[in-house]
PDB file of C-alpha atoms in Angstrom:
ATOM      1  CA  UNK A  21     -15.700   2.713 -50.110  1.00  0.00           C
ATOM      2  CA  UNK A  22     -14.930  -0.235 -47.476  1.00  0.00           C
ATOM      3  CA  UNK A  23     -17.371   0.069 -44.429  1.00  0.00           C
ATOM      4  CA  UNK A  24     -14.606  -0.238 -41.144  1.00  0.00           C
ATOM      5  CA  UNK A  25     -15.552  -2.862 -38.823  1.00  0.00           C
ATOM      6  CA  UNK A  26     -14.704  -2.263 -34.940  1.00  0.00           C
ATOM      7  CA  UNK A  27     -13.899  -5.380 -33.693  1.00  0.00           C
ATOM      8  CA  UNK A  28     -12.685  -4.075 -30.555  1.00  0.00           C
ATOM      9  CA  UNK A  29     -16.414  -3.504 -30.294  1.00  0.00           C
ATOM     10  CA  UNK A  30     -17.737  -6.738 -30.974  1.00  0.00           C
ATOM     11  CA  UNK A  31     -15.267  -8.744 -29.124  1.00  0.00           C
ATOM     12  CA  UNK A  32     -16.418 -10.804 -26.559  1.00  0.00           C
ATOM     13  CA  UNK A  33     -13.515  -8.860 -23.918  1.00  0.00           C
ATOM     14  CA  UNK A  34     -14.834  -7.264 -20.657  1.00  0.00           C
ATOM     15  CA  UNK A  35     -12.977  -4.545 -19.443  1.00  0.00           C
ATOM     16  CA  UNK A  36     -12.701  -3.727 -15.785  1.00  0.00           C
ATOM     17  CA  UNK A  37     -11.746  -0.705 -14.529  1.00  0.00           C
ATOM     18  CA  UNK A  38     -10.534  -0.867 -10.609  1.00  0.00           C
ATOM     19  CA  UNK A  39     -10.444   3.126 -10.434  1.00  0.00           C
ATOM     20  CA  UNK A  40     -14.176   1.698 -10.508  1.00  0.00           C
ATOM     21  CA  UNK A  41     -12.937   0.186  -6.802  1.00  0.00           C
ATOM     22  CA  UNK A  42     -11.590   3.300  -5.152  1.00  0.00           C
ATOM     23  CA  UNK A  43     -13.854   4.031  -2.350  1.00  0.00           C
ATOM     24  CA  UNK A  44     -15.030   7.689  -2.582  1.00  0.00           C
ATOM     25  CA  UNK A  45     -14.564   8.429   1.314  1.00  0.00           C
ATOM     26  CA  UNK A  46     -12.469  10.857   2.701  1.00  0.00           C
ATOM     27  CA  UNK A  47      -9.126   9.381   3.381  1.00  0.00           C
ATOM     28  CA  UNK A  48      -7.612  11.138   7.200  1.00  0.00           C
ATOM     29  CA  UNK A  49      -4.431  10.308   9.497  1.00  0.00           C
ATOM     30  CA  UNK A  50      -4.993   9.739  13.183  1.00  0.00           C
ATOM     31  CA  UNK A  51      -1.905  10.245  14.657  1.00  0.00           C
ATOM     32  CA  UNK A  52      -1.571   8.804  18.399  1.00  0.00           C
ATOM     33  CA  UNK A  53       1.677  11.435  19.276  1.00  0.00           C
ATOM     34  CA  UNK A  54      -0.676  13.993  20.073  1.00  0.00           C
ATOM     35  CA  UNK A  55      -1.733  11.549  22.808  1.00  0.00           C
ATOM     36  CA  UNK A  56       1.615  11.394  24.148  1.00  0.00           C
ATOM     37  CA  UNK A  57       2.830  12.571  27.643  1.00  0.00           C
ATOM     38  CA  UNK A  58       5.982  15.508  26.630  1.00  0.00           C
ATOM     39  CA  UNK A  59       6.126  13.206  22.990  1.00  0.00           C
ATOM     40  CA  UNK A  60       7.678  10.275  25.027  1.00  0.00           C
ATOM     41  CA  UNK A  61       4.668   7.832  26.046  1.00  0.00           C
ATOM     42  CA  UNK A  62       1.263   7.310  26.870  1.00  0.00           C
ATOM     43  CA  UNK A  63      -0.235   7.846  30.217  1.00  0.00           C
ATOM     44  CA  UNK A  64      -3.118   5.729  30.309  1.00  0.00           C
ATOM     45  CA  UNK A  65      -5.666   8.339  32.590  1.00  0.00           C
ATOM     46  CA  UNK A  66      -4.789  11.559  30.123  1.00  0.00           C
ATOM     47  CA  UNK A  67      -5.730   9.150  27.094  1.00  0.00           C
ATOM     48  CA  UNK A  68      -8.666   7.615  28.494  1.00  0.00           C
ATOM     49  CA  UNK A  69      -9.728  11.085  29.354  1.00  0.00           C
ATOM     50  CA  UNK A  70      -9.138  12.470  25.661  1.00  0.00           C
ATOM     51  CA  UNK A  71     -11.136   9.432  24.124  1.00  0.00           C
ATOM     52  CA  UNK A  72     -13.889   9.717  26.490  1.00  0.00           C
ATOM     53  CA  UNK A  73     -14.443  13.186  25.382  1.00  0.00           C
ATOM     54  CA  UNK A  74     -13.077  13.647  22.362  1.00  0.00           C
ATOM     55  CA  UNK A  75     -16.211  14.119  19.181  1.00  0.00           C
ATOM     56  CA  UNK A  76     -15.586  11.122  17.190  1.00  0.00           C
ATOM     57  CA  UNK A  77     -18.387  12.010  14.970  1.00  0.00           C
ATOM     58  CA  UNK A  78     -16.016  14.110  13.091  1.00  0.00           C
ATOM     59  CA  UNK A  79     -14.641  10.211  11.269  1.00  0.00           C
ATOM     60  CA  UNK A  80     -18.556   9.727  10.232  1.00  0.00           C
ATOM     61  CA  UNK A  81     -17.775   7.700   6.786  1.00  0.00           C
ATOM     62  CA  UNK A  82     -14.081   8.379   6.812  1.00  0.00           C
ATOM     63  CA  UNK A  83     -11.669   5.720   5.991  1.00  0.00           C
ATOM     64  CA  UNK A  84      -8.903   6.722   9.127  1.00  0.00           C
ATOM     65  CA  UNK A  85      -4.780   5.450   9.193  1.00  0.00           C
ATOM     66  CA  UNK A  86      -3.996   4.981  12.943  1.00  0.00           C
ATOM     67  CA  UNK A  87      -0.078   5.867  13.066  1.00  0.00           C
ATOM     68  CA  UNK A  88       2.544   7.227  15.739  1.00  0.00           C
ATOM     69  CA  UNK A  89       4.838   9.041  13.870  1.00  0.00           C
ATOM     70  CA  UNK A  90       6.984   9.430  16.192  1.00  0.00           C
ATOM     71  CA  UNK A  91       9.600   6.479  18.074  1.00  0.00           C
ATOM     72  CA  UNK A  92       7.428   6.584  21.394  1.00  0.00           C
ATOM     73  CA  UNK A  93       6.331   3.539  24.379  1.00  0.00           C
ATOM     74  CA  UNK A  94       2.134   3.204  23.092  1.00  0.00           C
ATOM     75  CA  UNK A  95       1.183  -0.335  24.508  1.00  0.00           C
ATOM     76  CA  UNK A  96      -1.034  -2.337  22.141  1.00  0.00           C
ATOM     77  CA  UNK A  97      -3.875  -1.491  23.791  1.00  0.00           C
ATOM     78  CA  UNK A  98      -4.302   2.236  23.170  1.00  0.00           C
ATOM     79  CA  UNK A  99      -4.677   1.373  18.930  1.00  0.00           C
ATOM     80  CA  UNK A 100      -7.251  -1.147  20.335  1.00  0.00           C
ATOM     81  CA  UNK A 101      -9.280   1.788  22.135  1.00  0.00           C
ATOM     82  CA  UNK A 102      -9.309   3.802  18.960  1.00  0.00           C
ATOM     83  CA  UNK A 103     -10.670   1.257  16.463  1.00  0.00           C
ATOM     84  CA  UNK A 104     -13.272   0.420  19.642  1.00  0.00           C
ATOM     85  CA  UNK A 105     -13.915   4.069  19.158  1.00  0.00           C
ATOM     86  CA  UNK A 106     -13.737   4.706  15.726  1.00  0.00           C
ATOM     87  CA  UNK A 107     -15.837   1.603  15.075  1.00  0.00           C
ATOM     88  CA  UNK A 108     -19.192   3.149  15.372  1.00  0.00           C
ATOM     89  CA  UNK A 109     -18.083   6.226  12.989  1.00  0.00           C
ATOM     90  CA  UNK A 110     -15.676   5.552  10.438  1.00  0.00           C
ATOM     91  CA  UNK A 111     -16.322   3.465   7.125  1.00  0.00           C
ATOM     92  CA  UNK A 112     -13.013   1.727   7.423  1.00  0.00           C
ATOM     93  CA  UNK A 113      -9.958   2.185   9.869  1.00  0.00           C
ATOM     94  CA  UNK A 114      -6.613   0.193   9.723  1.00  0.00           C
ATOM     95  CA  UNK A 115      -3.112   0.697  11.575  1.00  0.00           C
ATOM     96  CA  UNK A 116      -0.585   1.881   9.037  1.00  0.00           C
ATOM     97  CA  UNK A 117      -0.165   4.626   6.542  1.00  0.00           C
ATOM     98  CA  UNK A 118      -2.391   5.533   4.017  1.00  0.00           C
ATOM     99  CA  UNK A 119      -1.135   3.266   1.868  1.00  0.00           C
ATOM    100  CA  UNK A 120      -1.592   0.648   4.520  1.00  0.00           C
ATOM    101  CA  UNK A 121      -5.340   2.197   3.984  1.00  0.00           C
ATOM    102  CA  UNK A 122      -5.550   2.549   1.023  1.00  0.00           C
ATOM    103  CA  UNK A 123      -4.644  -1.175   0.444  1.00  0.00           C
ATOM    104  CA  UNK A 124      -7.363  -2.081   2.959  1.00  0.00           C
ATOM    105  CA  UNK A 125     -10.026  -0.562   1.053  1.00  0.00           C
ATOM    106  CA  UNK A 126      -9.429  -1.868  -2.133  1.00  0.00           C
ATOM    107  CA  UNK A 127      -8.873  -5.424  -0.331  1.00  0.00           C
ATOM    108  CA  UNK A 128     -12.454  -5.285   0.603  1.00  0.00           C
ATOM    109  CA  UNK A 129     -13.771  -3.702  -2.674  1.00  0.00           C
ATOM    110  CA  UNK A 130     -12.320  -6.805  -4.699  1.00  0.00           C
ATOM    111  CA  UNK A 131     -13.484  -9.501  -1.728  1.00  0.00           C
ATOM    112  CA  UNK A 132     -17.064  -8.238  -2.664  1.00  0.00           C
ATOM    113  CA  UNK A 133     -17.070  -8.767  -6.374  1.00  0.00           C
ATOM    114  CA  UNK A 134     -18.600 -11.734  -7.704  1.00  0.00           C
ATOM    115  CA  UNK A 135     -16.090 -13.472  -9.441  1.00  0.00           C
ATOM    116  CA  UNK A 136     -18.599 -16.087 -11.050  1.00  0.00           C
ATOM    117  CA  UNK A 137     -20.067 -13.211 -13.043  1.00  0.00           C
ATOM    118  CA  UNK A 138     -16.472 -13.754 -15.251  1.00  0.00           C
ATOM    119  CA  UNK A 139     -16.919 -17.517 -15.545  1.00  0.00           C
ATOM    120  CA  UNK A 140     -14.948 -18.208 -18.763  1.00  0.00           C
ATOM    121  CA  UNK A 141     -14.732 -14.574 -19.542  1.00  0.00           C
ATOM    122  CA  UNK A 142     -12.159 -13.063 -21.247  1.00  0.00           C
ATOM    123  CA  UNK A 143     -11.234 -10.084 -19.532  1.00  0.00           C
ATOM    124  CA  UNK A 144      -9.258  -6.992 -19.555  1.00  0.00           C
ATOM    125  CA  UNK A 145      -7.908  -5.180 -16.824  1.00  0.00           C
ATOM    126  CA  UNK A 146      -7.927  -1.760 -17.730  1.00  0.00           C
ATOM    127  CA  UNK A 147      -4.164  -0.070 -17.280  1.00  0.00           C
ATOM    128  CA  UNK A 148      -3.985   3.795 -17.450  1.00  0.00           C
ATOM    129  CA  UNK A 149      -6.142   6.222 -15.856  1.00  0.00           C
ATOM    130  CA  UNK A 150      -7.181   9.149 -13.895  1.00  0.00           C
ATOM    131  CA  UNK A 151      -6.664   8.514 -10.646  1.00  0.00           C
ATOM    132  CA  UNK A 152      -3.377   6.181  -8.938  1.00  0.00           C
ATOM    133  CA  UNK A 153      -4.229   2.322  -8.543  1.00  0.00           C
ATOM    134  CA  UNK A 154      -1.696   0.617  -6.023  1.00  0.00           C
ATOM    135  CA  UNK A 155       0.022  -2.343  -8.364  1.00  0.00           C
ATOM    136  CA  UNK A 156      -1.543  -4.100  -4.542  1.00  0.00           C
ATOM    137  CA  UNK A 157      -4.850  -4.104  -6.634  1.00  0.00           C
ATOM    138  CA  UNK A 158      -3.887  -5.307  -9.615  1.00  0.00           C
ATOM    139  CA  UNK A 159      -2.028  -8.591  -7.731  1.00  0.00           C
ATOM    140  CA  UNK A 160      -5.638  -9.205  -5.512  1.00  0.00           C
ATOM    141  CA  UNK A 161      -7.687  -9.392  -8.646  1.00  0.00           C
ATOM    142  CA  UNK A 162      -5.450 -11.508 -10.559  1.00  0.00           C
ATOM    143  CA  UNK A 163      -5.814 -13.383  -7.473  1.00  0.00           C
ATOM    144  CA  UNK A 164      -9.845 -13.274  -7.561  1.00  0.00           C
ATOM    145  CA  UNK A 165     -10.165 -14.030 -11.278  1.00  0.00           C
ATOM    146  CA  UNK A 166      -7.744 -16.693 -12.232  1.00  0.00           C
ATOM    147  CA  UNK A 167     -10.129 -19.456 -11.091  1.00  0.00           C
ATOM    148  CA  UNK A 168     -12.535 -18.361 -13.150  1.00  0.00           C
ATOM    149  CA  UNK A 169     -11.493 -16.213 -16.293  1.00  0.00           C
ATOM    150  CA  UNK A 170     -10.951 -17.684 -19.627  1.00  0.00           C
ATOM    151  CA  UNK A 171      -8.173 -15.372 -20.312  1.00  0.00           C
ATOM    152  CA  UNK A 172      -6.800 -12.222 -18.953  1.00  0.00           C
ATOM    153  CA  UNK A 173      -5.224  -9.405 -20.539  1.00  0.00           C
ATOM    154  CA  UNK A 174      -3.882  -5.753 -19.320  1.00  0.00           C
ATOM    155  CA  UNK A 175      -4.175  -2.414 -20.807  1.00  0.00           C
ATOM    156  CA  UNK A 176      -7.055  -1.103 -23.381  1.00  0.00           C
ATOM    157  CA  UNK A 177      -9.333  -3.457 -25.602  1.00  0.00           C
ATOM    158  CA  UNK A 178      -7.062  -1.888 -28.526  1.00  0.00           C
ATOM    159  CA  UNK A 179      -3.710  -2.909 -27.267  1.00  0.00           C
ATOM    160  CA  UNK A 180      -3.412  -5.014 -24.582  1.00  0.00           C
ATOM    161  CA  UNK A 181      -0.912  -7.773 -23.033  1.00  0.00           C
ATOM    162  CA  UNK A 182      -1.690 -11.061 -22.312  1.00  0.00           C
ATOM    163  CA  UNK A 183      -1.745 -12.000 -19.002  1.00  0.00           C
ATOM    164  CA  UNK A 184      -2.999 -15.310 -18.633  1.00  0.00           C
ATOM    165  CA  UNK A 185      -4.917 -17.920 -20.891  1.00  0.00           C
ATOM    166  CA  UNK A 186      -6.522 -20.742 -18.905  1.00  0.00           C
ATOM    167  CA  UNK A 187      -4.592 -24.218 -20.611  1.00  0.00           C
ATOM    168  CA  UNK A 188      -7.033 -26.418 -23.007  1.00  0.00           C
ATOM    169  CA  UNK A 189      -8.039 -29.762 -20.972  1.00  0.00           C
ATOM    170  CA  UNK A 190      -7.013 -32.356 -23.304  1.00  0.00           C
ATOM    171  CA  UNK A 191     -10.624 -34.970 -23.819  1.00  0.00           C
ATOM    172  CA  UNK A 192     -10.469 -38.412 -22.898  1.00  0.00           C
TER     173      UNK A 192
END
């Protein structure tokens, strides 16, 4: 009987997994309408009241999406006195959706990775999973590892596609 050799195992291919980037905080909507003077506008006294005593402990760690969802006059400067506020309290806060968030977060997840660690790797960028990866993700570490990665591939060591394959330098 032939002994079966796994040489998915003994490649030289790194998988990463960016479900491996998802920040674990809480992910929560501020929404500025419930600022808003009869769901119209801002009046700057009422909301400087309101942030003066509202507990902004409760974003401790939370990753917070500053939106109005509703067409209403909010100068510039009222999103400014949130993230002033919020600054102190949550992990990470952006204007936009949660996707605007959620984009945010992994934006600074792949900024901090060490791309030299893949100098001349070949790498694979692991496709399905448990939890949702925005295809944002996928583009920003494409982005962060072309420089340096040998080759790079998409899907599961078993079956993946080829991405990318740094070209041979002809010698002199």
């Amino acid at each position: 009987m032939e002994d079966f050799i796994n040489r998915v195992a003994q490649s030289a291919l790194i998988t990463l997994n960016l479900e491996e980037f998802i920040h674990p905080g809480e992910r929560v909507v501020y929404d500025i309408k419930d600022n808003l003077f009869q769901g119209l506008m801002l009046r700057e006294k009422d909301f400087r009241a309101f942030v003066k005593d509202h507990d902004w402990s409760q974003y401790d760690g939370q990753n917070v999406a500053i939106i109005c969802s509703v067409d209403a006059i909010v100068p510039t400067w009222a999103y400014m006195v949130l993230a002033g506020k919020l600054q102190d309290h949550a992990h990470r806060y952006v204007f936009g959706d949660l996707a605007a968030l959620e984009q945010d977060l992994f934006h600074e997840a792949i900024a901090g990775l060490d791309a030299e660690q893949y100098r001349d790797a070949k790498l694979v960028i692991k496709g399905c999973g448990e939890k949702p990866v925005p295809t944002y993700a996928y583009v920003a570490i494409m982005q962060k590892l072309l420089p340096v990665a040998s080759s790079v591939m998409y899907g599961e060591p078993c079956s993946t596609v080829p991405l990318y394959k740094r070209p041979k330098v002809a010698s002199a």
